[in-house]
Coordinates of C-alpha atoms and ligand atoms in Angstrom, one line a residue:
X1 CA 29.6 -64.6 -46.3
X2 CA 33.2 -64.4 -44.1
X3 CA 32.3 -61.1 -44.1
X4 CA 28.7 -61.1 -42.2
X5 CA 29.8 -64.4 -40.4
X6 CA 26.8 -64.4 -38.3
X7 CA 25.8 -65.6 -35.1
X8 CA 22.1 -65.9 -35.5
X9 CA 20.5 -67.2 -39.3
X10 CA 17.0 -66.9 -39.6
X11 CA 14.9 -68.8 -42.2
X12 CA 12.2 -66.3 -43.7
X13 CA 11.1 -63.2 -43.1
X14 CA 7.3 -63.9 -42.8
X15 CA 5.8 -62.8 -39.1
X16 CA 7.7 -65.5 -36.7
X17 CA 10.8 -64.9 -38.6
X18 CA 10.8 -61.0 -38.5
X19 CA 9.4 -61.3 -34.7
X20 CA 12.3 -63.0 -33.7
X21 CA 14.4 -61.0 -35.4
X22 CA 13.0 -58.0 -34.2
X23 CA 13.7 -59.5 -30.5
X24 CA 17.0 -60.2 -31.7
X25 CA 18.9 -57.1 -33.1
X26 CA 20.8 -55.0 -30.9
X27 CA 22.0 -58.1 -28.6
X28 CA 25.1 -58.0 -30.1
X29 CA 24.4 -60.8 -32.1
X30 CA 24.8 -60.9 -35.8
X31 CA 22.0 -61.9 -37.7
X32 CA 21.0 -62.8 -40.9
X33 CA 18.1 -63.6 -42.1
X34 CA 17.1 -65.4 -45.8
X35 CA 14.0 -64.9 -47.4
X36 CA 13.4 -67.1 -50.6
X37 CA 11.3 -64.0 -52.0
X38 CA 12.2 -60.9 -52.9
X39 CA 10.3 -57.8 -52.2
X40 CA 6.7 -57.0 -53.0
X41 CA 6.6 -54.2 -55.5
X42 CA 4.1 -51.6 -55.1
X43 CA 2.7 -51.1 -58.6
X44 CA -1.1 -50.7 -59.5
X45 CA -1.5 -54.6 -59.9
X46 CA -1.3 -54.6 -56.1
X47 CA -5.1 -54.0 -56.1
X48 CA -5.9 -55.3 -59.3
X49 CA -8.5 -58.1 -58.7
X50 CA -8.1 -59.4 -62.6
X51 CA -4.0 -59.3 -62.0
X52 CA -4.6 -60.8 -58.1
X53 CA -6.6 -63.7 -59.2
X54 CA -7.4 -63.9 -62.6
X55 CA -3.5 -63.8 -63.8
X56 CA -2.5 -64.7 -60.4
X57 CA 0.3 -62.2 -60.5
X58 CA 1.6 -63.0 -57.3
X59 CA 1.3 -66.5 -56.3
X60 CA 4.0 -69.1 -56.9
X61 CA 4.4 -70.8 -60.0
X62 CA 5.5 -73.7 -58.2
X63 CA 3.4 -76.9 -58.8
X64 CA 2.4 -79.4 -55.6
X65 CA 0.5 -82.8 -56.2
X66 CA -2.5 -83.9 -53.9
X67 CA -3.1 -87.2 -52.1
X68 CA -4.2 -88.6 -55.2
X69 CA -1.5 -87.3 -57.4
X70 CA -3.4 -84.0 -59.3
X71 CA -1.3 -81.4 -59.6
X72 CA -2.1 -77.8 -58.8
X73 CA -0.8 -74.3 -58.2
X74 CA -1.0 -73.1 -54.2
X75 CA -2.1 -70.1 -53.0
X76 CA 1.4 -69.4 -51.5
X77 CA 3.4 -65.9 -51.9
X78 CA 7.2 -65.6 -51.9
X79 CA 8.1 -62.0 -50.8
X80 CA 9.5 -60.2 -48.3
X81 CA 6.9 -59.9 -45.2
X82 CA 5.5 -63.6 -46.0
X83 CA 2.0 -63.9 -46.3
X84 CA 1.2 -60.9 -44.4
X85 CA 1.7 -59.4 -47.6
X86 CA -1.8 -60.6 -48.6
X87 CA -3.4 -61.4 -45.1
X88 CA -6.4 -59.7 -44.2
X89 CA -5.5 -57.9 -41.0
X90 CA -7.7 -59.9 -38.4
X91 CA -5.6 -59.9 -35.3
X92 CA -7.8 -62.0 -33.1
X93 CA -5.8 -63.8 -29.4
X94 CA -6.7 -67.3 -29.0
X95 CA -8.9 -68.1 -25.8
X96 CA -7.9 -69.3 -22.9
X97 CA -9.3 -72.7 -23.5
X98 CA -7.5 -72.5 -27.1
X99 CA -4.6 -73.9 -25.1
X100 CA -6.1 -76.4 -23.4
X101 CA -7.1 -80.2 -24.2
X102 CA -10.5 -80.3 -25.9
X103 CA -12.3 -83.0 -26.6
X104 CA -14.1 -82.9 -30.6
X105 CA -16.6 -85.4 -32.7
X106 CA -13.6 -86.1 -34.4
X107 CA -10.7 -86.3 -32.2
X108 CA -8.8 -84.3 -29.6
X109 CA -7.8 -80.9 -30.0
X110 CA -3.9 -80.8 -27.9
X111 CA -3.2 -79.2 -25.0
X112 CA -0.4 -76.4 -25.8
X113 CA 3.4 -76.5 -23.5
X114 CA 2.0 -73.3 -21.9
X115 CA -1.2 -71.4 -20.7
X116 CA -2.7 -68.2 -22.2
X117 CA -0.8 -66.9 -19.8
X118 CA 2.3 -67.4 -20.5
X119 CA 1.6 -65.5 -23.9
X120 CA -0.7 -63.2 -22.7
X121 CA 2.4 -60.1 -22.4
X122 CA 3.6 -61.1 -25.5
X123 CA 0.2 -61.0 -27.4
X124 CA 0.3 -57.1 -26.1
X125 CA 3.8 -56.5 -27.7
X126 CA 3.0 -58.0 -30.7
X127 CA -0.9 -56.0 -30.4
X128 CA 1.8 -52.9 -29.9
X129 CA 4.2 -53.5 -32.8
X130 CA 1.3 -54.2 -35.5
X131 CA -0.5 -51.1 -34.4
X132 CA -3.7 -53.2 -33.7
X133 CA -6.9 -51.9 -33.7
X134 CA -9.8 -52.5 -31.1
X135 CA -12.2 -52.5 -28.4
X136 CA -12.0 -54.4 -25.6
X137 CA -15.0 -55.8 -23.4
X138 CA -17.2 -56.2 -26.3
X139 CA -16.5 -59.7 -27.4
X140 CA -17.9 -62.2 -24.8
X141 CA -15.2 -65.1 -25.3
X142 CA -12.4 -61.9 -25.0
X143 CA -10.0 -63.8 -22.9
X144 CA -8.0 -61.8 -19.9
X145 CA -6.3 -58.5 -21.2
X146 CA -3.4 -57.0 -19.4
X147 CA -4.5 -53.2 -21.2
X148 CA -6.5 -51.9 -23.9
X149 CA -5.9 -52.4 -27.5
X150 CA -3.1 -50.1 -28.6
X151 CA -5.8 -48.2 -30.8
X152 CA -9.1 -47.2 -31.4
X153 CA -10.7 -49.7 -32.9
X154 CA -12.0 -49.2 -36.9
X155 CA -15.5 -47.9 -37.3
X156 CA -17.9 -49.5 -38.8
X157 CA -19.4 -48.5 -42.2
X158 CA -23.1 -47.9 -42.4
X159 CA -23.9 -51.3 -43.9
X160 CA -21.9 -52.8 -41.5
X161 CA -23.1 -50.9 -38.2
X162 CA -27.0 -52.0 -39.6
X163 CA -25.7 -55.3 -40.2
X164 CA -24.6 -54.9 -36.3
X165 CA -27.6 -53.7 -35.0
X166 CA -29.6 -56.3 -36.9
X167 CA -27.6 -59.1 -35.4
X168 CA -27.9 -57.9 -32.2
X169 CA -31.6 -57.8 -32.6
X170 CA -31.2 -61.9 -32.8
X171 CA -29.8 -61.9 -29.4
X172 CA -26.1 -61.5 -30.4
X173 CA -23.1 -60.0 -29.3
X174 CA -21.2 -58.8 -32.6
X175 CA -18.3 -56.4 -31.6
X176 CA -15.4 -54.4 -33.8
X177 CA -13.0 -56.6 -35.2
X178 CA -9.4 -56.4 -34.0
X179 CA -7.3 -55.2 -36.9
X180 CA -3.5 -53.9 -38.0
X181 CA -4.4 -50.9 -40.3
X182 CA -3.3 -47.8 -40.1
X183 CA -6.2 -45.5 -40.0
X184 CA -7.8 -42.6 -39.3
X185 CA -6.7 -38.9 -39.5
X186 CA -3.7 -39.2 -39.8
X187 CA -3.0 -42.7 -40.7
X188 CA -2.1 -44.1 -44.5
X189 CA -5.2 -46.2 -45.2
X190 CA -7.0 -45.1 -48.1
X191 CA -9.4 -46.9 -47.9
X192 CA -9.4 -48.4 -51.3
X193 CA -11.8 -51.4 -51.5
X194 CA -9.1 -53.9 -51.7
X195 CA -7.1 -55.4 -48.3
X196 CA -8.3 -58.9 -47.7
X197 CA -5.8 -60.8 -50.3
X198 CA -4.5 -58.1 -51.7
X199 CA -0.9 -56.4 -51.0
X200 CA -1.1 -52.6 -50.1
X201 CA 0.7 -50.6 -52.0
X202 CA 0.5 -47.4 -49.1
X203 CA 1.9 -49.5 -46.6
X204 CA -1.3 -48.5 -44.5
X205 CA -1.8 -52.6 -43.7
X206 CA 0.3 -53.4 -40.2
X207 CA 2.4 -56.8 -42.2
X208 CA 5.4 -58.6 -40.6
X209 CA 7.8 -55.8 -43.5
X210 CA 6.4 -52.9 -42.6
X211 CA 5.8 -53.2 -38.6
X212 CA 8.3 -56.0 -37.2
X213 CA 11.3 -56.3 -40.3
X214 CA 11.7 -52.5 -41.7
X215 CA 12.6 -51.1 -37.8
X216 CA 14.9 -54.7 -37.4
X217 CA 16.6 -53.5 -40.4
X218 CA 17.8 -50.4 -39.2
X219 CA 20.6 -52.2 -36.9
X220 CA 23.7 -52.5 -38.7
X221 CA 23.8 -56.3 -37.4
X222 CA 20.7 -56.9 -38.8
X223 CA 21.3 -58.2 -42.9
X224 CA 18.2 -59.7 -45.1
X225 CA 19.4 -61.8 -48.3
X226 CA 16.3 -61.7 -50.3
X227 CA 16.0 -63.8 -53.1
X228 CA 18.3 -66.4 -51.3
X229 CA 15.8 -70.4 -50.8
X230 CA 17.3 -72.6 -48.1
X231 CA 17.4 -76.2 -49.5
X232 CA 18.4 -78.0 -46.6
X233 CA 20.2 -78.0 -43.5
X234 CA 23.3 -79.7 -42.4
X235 CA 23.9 -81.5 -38.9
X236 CA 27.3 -82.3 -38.0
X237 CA 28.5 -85.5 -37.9
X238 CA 27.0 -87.2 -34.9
X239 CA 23.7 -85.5 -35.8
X240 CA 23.1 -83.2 -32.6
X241 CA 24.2 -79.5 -34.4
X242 CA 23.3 -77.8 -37.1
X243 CA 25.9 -76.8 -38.6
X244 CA 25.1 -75.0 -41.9
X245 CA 22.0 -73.9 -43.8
X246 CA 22.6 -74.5 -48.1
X247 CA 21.3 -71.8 -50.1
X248 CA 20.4 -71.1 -53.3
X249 CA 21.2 -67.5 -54.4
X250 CA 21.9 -65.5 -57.4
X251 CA 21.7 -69.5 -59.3
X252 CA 24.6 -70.8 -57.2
X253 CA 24.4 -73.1 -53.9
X254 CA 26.0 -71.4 -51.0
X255 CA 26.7 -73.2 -47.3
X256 CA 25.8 -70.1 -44.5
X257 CA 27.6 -71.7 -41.2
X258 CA 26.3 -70.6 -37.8
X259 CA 26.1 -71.3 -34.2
X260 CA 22.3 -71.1 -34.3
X261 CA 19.4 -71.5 -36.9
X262 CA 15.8 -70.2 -36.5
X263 CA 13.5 -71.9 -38.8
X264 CA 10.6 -70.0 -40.2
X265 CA 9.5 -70.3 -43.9
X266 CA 6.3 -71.0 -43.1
X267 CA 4.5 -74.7 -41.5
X268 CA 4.4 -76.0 -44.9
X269 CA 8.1 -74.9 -46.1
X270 CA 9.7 -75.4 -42.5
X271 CA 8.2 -79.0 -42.4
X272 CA 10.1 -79.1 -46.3
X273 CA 13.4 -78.2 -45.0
X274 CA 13.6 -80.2 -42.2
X275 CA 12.3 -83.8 -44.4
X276 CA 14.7 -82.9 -47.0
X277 CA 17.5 -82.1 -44.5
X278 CA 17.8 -86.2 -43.8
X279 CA 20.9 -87.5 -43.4
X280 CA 22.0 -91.8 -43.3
X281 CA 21.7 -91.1 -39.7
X282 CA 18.5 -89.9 -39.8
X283 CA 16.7 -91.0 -43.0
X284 CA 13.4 -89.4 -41.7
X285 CA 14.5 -85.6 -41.2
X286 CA 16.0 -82.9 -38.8
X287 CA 14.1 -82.8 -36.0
X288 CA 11.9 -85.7 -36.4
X289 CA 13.2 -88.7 -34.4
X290 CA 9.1 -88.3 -32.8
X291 CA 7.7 -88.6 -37.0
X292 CA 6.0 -85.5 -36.8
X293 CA 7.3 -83.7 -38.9
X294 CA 5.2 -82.7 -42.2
X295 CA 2.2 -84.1 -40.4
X296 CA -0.8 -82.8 -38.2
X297 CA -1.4 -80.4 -40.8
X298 CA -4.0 -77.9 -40.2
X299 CA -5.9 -74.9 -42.2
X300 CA -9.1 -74.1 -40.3
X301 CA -12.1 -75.0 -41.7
X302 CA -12.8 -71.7 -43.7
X303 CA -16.2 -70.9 -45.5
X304 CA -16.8 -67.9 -47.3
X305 CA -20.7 -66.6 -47.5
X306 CA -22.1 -63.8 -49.7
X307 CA -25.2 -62.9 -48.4
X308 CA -26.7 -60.9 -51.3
X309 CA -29.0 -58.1 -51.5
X310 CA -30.7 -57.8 -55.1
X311 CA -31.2 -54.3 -54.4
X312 CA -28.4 -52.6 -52.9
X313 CA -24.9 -51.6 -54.3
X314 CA -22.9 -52.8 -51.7
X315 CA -20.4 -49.5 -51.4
X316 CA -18.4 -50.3 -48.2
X317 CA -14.4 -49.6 -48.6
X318 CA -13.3 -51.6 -45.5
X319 CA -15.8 -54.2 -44.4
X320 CA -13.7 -56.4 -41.9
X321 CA -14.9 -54.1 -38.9
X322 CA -17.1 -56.8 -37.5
X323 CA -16.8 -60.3 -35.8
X324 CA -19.3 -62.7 -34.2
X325 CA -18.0 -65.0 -31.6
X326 CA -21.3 -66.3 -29.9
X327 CA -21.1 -69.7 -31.3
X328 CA -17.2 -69.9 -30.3
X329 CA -17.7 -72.7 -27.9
X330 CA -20.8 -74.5 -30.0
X331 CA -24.8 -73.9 -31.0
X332 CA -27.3 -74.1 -28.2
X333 CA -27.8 -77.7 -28.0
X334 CA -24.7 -78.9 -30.3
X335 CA -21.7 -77.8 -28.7
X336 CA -19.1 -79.4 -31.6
X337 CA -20.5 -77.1 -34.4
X338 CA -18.9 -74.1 -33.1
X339 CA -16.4 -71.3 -34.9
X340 CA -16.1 -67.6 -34.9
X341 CA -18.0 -64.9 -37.8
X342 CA -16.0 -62.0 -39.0
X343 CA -16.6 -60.2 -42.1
X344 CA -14.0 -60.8 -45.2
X345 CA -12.7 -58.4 -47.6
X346 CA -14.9 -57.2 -50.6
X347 CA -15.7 -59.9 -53.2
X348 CA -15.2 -58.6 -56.3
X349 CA -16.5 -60.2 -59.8
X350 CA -12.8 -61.2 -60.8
X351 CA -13.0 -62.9 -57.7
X352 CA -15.8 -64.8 -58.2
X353 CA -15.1 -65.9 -61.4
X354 CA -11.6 -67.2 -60.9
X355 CA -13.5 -69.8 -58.3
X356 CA -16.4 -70.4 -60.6
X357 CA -15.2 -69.6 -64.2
X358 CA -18.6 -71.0 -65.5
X359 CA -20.6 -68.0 -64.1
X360 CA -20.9 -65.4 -67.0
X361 CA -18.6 -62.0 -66.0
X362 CA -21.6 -59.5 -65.8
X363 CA -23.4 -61.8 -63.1
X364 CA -20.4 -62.2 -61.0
X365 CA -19.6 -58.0 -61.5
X366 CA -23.2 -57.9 -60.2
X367 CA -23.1 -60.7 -57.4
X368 CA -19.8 -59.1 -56.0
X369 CA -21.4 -55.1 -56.4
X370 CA -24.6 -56.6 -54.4
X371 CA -22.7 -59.0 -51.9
X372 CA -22.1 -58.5 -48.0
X373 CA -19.2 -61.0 -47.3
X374 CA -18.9 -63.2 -44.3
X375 CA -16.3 -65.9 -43.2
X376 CA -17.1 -68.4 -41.1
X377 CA -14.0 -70.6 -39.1
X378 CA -14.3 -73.2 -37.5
X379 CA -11.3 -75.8 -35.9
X380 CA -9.3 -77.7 -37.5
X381 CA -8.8 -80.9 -35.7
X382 CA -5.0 -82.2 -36.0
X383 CA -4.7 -85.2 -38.0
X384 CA -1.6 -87.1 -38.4
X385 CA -2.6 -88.7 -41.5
X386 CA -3.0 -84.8 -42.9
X387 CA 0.4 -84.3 -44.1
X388 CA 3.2 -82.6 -46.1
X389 CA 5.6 -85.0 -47.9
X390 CA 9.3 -84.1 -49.5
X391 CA 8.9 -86.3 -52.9
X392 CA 12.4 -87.5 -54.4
X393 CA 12.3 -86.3 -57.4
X394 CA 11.9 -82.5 -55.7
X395 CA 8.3 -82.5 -55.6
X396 CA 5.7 -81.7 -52.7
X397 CA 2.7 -83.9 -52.4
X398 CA 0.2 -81.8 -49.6
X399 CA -1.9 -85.0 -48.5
X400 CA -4.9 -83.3 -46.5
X401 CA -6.9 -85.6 -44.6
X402 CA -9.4 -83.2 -42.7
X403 CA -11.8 -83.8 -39.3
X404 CA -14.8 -82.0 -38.0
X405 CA -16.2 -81.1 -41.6
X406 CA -19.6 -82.4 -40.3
X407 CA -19.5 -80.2 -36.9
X408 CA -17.9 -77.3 -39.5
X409 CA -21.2 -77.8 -41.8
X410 CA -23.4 -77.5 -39.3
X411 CA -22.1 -74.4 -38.1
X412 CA -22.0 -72.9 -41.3
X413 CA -26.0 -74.0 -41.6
X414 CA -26.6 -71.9 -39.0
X415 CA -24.7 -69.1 -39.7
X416 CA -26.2 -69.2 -43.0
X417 CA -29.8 -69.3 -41.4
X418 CA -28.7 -66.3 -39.1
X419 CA -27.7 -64.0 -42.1
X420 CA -31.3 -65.1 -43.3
X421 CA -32.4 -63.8 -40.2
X422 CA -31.2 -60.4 -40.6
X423 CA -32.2 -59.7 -44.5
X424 CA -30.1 -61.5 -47.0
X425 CA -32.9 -63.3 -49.3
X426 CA -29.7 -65.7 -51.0
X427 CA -26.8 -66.6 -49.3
X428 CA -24.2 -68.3 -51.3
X429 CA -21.0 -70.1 -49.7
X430 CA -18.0 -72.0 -50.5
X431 CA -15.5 -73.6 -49.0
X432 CA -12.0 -73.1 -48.8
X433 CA -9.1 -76.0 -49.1
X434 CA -5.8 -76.9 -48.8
X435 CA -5.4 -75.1 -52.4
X436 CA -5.3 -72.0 -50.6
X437 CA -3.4 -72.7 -47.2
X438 CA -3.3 -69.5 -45.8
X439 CA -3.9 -70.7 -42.4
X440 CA -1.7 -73.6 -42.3
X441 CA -0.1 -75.0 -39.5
X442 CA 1.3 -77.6 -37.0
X443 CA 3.6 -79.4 -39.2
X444 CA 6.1 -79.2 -36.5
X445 CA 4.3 -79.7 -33.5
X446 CA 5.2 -78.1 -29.8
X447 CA 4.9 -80.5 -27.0
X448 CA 6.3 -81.5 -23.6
X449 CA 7.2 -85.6 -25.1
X450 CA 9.9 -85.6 -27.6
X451 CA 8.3 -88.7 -28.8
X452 CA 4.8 -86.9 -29.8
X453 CA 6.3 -83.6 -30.6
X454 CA 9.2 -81.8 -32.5
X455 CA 10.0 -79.0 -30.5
X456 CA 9.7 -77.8 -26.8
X457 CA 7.5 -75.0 -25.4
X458 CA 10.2 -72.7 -26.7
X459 CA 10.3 -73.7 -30.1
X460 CA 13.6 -75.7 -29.7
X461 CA 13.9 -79.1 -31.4
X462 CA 14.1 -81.4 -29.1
X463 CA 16.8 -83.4 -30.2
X464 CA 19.2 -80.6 -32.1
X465 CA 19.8 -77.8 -29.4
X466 CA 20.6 -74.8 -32.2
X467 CA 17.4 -75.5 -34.0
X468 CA 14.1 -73.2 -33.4
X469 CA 10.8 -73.4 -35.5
X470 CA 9.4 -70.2 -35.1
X471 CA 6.6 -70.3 -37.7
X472 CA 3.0 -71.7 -37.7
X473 CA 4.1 -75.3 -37.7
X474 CA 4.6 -74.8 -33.9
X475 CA 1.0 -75.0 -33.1
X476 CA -0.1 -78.1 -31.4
X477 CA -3.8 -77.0 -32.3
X478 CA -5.6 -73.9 -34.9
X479 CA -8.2 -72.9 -32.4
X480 CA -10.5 -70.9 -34.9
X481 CA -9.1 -67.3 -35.1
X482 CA -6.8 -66.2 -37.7
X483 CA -3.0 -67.4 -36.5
X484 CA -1.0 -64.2 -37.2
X485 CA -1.1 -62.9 -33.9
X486 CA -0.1 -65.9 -32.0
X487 CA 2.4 -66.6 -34.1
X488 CA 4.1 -63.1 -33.6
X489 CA 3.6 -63.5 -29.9
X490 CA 5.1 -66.7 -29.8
X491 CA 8.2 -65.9 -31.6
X492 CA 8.3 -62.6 -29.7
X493 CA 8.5 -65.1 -26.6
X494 CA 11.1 -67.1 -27.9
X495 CA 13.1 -63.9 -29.5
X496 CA 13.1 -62.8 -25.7
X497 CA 14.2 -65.9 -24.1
X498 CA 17.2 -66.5 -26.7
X499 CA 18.1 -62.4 -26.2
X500 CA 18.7 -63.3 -22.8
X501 CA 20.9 -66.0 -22.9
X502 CA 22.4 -66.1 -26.4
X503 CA 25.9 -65.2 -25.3
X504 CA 27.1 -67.6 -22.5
X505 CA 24.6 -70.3 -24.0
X506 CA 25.9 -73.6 -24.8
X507 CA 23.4 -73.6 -27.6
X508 CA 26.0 -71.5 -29.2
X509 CA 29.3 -73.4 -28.4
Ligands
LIG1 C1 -4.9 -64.2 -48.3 C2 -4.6 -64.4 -46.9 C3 -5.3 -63.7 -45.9 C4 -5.0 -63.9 -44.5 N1 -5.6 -63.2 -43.6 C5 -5.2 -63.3 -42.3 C6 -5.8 -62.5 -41.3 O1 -6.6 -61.6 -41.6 N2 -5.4 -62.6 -40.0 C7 -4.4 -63.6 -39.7 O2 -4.1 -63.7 -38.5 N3 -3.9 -64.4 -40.6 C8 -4.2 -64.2 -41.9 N4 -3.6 -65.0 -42.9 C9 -2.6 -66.0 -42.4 C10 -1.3 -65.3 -42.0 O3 -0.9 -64.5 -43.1 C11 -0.3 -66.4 -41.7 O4 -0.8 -67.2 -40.6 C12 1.1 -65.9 -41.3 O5 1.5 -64.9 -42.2 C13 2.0 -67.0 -41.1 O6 3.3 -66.5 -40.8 P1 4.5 -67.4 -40.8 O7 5.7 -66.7 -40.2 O8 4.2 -68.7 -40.2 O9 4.8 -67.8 -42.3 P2 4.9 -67.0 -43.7 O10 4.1 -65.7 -43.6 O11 4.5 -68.0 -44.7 O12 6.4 -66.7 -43.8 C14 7.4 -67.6 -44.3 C15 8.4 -66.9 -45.0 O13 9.5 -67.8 -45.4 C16 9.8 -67.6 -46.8 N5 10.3 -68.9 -47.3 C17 9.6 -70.0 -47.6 N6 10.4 -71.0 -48.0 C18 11.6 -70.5 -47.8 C19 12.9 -71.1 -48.0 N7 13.0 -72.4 -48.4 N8 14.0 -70.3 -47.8 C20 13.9 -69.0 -47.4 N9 12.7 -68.5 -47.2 C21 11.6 -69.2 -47.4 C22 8.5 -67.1 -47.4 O14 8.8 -66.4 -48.6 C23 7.9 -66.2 -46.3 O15 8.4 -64.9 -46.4 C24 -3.9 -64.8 -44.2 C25 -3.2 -65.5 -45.2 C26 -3.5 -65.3 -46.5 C27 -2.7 -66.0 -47.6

């Protein structure tokens, strides 16, 4: 470590830690980031449904507790990229009310530290860097673009484009999915029928490794210890700096000193460092003088529907060309149930039957060969009683407490009643939870009062000036569109401010 002495460590290499990283190199300033993982090798099991979820090659072994003490096995991945590994390419922006104060059913849906605005050229760069794909002008809640999407957007398949026209029949406005994969003539997408959950082996899917790290890389100041966990952080004595990150590597525990640490392992992991960072002077965590921390944790209400058709083989390679946003601001005459409709990644029979392990094989091999598959998100309203907890025997007790199922329900009623509407004779759903946290977030809140909040509009704790949070535990709220993009933007934001100022900073003396 004397030798790469750096000036900059950087928790995690997932899409707010490789963003700011990529904002970072070539300022001069030595950087290092640690990522627990290691990375992702491209084998056939990559898009193996039986090895993906059947053996669940890929997901962590590690073993969290619920609320009421069961034990079971997250869908979290450890590599290099973060969960962009698996994600599913959406790359939605949030509204322009997304940042506002909403009132819910359930509760109140925070106001972010900044407007769309603020975000808005950042959103582009990040649109830029993951090679997003799209059209703009079709969706009716688009929110003010500076340009056009980077690329053309993906085209739709033919079940897909009838499944479009057959919506718009019903009065509404479905339009081509904003997505990161590289394809088209020249482009690496194979279009092999798995994405959506899946790692790609071709490199063809725009993830934080491929798009944001791999380029970062390249700068000789730039150096990645894979395989390396951070445990905890250290404060000095009077509590206001961080003054070392300890690290598990290679089986021994290693202190990395620096003048600055950006925290992203992810809003669940980030949340764990900081709680298990306490010290006698602050027995409730790093950052956490407000009692945030680890709580407000949110996921999106997430509800996957297969609408079937008895009679067709459902042959589409890339589905996710297609979204719905009609009902994002509510139903006609029930303006709570509300969410967005985009297509999800083929469901295959493994699939099925690792969810429902009592359905014989052959009838989920012929429900996921004659299944169209929808996703329907809706808000998840922050709770402070939904939490992440740092047990002391090592443990992690995820205590979930969601709001706005009803309004979620409701929305999901209709949507199933829609895909009625346009042919499906059986539409199956099921609901995803905190088992699978693929969207979390906000367990280290943004906000303008230090006692409400953890961290500033730039992602700086508020009461340890070398701290940033740069992952999803930022957001004050989940609107309901995927998080990946927002999160890149807003580390992209914070990359830029710290580029600007790292040298002459007091942050850094
Ligand atoms: C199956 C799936 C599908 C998804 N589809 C979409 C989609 O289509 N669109 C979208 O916008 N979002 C999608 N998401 C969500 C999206 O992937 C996440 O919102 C995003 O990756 C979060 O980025 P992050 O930087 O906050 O955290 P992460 O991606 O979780 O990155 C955190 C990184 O920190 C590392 N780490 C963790 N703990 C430690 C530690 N103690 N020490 C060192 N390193 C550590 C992790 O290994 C990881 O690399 C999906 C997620 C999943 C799982």
């Amino acid at each position: 470590m004397t030798e790469i002495n750096p000036d900059i460590v950087i928790v995690g290499s997932g899409v707010g830690g490789s963003a700011v990283a990529h904002q970072l190199a070539g300022s001069g300033a030595r950087i290092l980031i640690l990522e627990r993982g290691d990375f992702l090798p491209k084998e056939p099991q990559n898009s193996d449904a039986d090895a993906v979820f059947i053996q669940s090659r890929y997901r962590t072994k590690d073993i969290w507790q619920d609320s009421e003490g069961c034990h079971f096995r997250p869908g979290q991945y450890y590599f290099v990229g973060g969960h962009t590994k698996f994600y599913g390419t959406a790359m939605f922006r949030f509204r322009e009310r997304d940042f506002d104060e909403n009132q819910l059913d359930d509760g109140i849906s925070p106001g972010w530290p900044f407007s769309y605005d603020e975000l808005e050229p950042y959103y582009t760069m990040a649109e830029e860097l993951f090679g997003v794909r799209g059209q703009a002008g079709d969706d009716p809640t688009e929110p003010v673009r500076s340009g056009a999407y980077p690329h053309a957007a993906i085209p739709h398949e033919p079940i897909i484009a009838n499944l479009a026209n057959g919506l718009s029949r019903q009065g509404l406005h479905p339009f081509k999915m904003p997505s990161a994969i590289d394809f088209g003539t020249n482009g690496t997408c194979r279009r092999c029928g798995t994405c959506d959950a899946f790692a790609c082996r071709f490199d063809a899917k725009g993830d934080a490794e491929t798009k944001l790290l791999r380029p970062t890389l390249r700068h000789a100041d730039v150096t990645l210890w894979k395989s390396a966990q951070v445990m905890r952080l250290i404060p000095d004595e009077n509590g206001q700096r961080i003054v070392a990150a300890e690290v598990l590597r290679g089986g021994e525990r290693l202190r990395v000193k620096a003048p600055l640490f950006i925290l992203s392992a992810g809003a669940i992991n980030s949340a764990l460092i900081l709680l298990r960072s306490k010290t006698h002077n602050m027995p409730e965590g790093l950052a956490n003088r407000s009692g945030v921390v680890g709580r407000y944790l949110m996921n999106h209400h997430l509800t996957g529907l297969m609408g079937i058709w008895p009679f067709t083989h459902n042959k589409t390679r890339f589905p996710k060309t297609m979204s719905v946003n009609d009902f994002y601001n509510g139903l006609p005459g029930d303006p709570m149930a509300r969410g967005n409709i985009q297509m999800l990644g083929n469901i295959s029979g493994p699939m099925i039957s690792s969810v429902f392990p009592q359905i014989p094989k052959v009838a989920a091999n012929w429900l996921g060969r004659h299944s169209v598959d929808f996703l329907a998100m809706s808000e998840d309203p922050p709770n402070r009683e939904s939490r992440v907890l740092a047990l002391e025997d090592g443990g992690v007790q995820v205590s979930y407490r969601p709001r706005g199922i009803k309004e979620h329900d409701r929305f999901v009623n209709h949507v199933k009643k829609t895909l009625r509407q346009v042919g499906f004779p059986m539409v199956i759903r099921h609901r995803f939870g905190i088992e699978s946290p693929s969207h979390q977030c906000g367990t280290v809140r943004m906000g303008y009062n230090p006692n409400k909040s953890a961290l500033n509009d730039l992602c700086q704790a508020h009461s340890h000036p070398n701290l940033f949070v740069v992952d999803a535990g930022f957001f004050p709220s989940s609107a309901a569109l995927n998080p990946a993009l927002t999160v890149a933007a807003q580390a992209l934001r914070v990359g830029a401010n710290l580029r600007s100022r790292w040298r002459n900073d007091m942050l850094m003396n």
